[in-house]
mmCIF file of N, CA and C in Angstrom:
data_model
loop_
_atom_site.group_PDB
_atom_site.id
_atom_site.type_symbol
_atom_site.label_atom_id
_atom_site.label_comp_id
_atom_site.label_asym_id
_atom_site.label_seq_id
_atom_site.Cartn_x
_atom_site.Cartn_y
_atom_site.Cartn_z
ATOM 1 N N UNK W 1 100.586 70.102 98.840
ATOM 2 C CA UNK W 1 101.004 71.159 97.938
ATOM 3 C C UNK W 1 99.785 71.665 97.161
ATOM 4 N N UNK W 2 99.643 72.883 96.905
ATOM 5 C CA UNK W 2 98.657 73.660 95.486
ATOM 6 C C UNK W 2 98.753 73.742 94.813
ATOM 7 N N UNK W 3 97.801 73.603 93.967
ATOM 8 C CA UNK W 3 98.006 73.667 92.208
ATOM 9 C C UNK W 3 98.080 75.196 92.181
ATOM 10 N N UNK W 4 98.769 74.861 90.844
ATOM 11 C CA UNK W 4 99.598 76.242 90.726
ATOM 12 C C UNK W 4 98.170 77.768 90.338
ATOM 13 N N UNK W 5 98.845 78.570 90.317
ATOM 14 C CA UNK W 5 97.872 79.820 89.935
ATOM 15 C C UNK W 5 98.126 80.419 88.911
ATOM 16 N N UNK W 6 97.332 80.593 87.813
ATOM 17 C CA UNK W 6 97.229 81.558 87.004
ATOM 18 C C UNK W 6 98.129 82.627 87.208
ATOM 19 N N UNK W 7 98.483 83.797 86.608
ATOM 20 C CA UNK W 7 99.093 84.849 86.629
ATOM 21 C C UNK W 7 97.771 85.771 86.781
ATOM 22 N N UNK W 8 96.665 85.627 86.260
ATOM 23 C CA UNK W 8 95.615 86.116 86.165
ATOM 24 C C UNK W 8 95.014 86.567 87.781
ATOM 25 N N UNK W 9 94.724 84.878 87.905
ATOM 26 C CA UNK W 9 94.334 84.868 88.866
ATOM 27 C C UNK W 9 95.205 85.386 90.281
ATOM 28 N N UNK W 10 96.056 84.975 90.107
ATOM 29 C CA UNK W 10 97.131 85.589 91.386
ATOM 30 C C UNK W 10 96.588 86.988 91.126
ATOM 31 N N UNK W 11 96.515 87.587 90.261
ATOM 32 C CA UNK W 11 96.847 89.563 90.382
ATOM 33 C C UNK W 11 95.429 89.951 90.687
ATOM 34 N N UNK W 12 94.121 89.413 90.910
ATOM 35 C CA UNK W 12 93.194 89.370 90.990
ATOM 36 C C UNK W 12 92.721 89.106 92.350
ATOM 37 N N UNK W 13 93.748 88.198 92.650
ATOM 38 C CA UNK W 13 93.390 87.527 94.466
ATOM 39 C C UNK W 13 93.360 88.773 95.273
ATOM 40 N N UNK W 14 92.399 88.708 96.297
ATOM 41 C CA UNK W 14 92.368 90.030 97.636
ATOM 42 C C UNK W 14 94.279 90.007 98.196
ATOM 43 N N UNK W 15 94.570 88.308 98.225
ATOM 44 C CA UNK W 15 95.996 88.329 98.805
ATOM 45 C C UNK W 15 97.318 89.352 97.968
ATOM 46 N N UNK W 16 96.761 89.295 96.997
ATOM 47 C CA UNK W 16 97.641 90.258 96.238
ATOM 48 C C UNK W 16 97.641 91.532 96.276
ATOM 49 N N UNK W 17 96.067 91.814 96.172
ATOM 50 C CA UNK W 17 96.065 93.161 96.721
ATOM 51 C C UNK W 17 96.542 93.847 97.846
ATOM 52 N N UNK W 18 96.168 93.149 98.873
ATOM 53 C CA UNK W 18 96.646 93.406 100.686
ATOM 54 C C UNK W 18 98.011 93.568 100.583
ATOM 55 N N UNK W 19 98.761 92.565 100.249
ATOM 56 C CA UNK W 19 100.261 93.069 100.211
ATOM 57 C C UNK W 19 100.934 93.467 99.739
ATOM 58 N N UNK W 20 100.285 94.124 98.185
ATOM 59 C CA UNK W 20 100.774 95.696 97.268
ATOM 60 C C UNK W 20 100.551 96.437 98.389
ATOM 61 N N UNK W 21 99.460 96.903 98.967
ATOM 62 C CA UNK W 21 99.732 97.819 99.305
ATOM 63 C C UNK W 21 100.233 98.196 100.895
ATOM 64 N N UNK W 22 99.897 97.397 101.163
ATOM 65 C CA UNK W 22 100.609 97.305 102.403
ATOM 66 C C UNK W 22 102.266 97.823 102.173
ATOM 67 N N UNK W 23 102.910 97.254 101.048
ATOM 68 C CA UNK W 23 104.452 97.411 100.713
ATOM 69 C C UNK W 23 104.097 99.010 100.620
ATOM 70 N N UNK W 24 103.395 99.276 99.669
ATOM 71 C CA UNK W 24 103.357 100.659 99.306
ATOM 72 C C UNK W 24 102.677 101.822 99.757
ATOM 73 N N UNK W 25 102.075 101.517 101.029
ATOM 74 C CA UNK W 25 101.878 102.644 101.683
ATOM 75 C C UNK W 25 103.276 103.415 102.051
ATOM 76 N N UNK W 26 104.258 102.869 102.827
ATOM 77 C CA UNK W 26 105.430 103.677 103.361
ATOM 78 C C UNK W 26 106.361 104.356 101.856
ATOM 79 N N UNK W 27 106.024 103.579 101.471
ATOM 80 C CA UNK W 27 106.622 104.191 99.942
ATOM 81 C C UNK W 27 105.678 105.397 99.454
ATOM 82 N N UNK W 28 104.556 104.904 99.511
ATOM 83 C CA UNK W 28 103.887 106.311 99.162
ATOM 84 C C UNK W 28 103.883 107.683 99.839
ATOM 85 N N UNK W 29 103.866 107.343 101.269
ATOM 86 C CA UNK W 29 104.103 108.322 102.348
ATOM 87 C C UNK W 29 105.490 109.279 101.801
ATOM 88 N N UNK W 30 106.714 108.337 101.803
ATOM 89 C CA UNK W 30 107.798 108.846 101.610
ATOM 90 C C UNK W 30 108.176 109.791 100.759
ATOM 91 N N UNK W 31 107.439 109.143 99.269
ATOM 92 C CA UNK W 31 107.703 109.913 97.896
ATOM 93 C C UNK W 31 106.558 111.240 98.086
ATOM 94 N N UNK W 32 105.151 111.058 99.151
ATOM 95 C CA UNK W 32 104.493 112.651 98.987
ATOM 96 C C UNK W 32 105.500 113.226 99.881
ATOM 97 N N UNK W 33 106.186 113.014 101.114
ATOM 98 C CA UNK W 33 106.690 113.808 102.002
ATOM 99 C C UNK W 33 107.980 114.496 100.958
ATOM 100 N N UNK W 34 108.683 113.761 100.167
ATOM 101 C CA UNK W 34 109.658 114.500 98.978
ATOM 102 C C UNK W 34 108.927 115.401 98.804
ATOM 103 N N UNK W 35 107.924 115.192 97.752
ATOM 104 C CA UNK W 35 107.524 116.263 97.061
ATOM 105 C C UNK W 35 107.181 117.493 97.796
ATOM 106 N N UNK W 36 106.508 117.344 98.953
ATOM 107 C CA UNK W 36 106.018 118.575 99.357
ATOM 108 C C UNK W 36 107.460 119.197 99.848
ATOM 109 N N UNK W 37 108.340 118.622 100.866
ATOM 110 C CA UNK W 37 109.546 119.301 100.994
ATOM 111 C C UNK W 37 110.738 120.264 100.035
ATOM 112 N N UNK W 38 110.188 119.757 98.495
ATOM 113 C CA UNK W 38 110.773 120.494 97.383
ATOM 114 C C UNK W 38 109.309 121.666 97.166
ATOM 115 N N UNK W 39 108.581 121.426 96.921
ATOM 116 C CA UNK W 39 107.532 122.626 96.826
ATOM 117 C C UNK W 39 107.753 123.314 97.649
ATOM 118 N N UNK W 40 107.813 123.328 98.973
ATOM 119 C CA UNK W 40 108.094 124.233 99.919
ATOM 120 C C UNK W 40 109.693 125.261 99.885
ATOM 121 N N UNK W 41 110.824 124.204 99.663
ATOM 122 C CA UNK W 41 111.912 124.809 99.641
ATOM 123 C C UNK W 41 111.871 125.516 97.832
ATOM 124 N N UNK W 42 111.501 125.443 97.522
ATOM 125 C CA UNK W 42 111.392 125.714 95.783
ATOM 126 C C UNK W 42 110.881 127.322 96.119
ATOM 127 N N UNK W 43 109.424 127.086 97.017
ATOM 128 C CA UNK W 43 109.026 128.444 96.978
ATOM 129 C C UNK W 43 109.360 129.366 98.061
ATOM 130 N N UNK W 44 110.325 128.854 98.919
ATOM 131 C CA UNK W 44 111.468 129.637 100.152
ATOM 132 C C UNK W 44 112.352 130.214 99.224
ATOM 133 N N UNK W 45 112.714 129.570 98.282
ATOM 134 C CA UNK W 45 113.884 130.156 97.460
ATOM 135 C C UNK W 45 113.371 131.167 96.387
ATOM 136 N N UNK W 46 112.233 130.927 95.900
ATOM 137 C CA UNK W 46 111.706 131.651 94.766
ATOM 138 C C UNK W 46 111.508 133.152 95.822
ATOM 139 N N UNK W 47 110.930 132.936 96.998
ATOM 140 C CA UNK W 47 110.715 134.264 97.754
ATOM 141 C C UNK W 47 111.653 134.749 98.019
ATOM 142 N N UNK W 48 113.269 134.296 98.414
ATOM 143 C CA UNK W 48 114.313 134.643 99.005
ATOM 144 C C UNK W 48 114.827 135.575 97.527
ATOM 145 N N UNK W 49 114.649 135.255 96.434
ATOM 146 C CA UNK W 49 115.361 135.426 95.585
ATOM 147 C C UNK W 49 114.778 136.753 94.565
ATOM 148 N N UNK W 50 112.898 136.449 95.187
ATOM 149 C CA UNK W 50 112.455 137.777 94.394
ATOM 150 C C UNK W 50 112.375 139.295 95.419
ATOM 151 N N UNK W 51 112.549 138.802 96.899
ATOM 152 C CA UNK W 51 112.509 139.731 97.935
ATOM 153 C C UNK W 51 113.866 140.215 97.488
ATOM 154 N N UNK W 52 114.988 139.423 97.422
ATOM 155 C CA UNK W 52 116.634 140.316 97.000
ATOM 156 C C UNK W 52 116.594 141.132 95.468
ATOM 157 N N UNK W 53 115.628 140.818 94.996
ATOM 158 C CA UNK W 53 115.851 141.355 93.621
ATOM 159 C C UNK W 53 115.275 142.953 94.031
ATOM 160 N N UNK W 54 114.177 143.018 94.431
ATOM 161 C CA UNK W 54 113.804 144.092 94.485
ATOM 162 C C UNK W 54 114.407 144.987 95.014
ATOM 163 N N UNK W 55 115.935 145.133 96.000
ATOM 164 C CA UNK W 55 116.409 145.891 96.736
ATOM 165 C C UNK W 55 117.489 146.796 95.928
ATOM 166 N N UNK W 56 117.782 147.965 96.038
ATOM 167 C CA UNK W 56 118.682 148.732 95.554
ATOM 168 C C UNK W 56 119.882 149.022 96.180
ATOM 169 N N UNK W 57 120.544 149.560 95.723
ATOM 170 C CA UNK W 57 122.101 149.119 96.057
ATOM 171 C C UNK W 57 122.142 149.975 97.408
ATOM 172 N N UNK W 58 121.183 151.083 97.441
ATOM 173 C CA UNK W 58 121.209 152.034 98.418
ATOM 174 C C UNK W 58 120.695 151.153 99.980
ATOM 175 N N UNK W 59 119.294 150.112 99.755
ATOM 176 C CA UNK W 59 118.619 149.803 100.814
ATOM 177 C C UNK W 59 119.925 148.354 101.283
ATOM 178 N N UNK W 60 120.422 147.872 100.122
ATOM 179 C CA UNK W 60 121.043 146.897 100.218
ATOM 180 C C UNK W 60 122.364 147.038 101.366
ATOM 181 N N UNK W 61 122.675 147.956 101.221
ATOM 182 C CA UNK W 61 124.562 148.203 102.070
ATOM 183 C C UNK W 61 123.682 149.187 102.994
ATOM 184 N N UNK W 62 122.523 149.780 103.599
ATOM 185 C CA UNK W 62 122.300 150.017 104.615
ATOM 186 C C UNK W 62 121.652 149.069 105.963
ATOM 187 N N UNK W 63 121.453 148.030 105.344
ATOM 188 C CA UNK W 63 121.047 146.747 106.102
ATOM 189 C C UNK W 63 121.772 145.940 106.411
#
């Protein structure tokens, strides 16, 4: 058996490091792929919504 570890020392070890992030790469991946999928649909909608504004009732019911 091992003597025990510090708290210190554990958060300090390379072993600790390697398997933060290892956990948190796919997590990180995931949470940028959110974000960009709302930036994108955010500014599909912001365009959808300022292209309809500009239309008049005339161009509107001829299309």
């Amino acid at each position: 058996m091992e003597d025990p570890v510090s708290w210190g020392g554990y958060v300090t070890s390379p072993g600790f490091w390697n398997r933060t992030l290892q956990n948190w790469q796919p997590e990180f991946l995931a949470v940028a792929s959110m974000v960009l999928l709302v930036i994108f649909l955010r500014e599909r909608a912001r365009r959808s919504r300022k292209g309809s504004a500009t239309r008049t009732p005339e161009t509107a019911s001829s299309g």
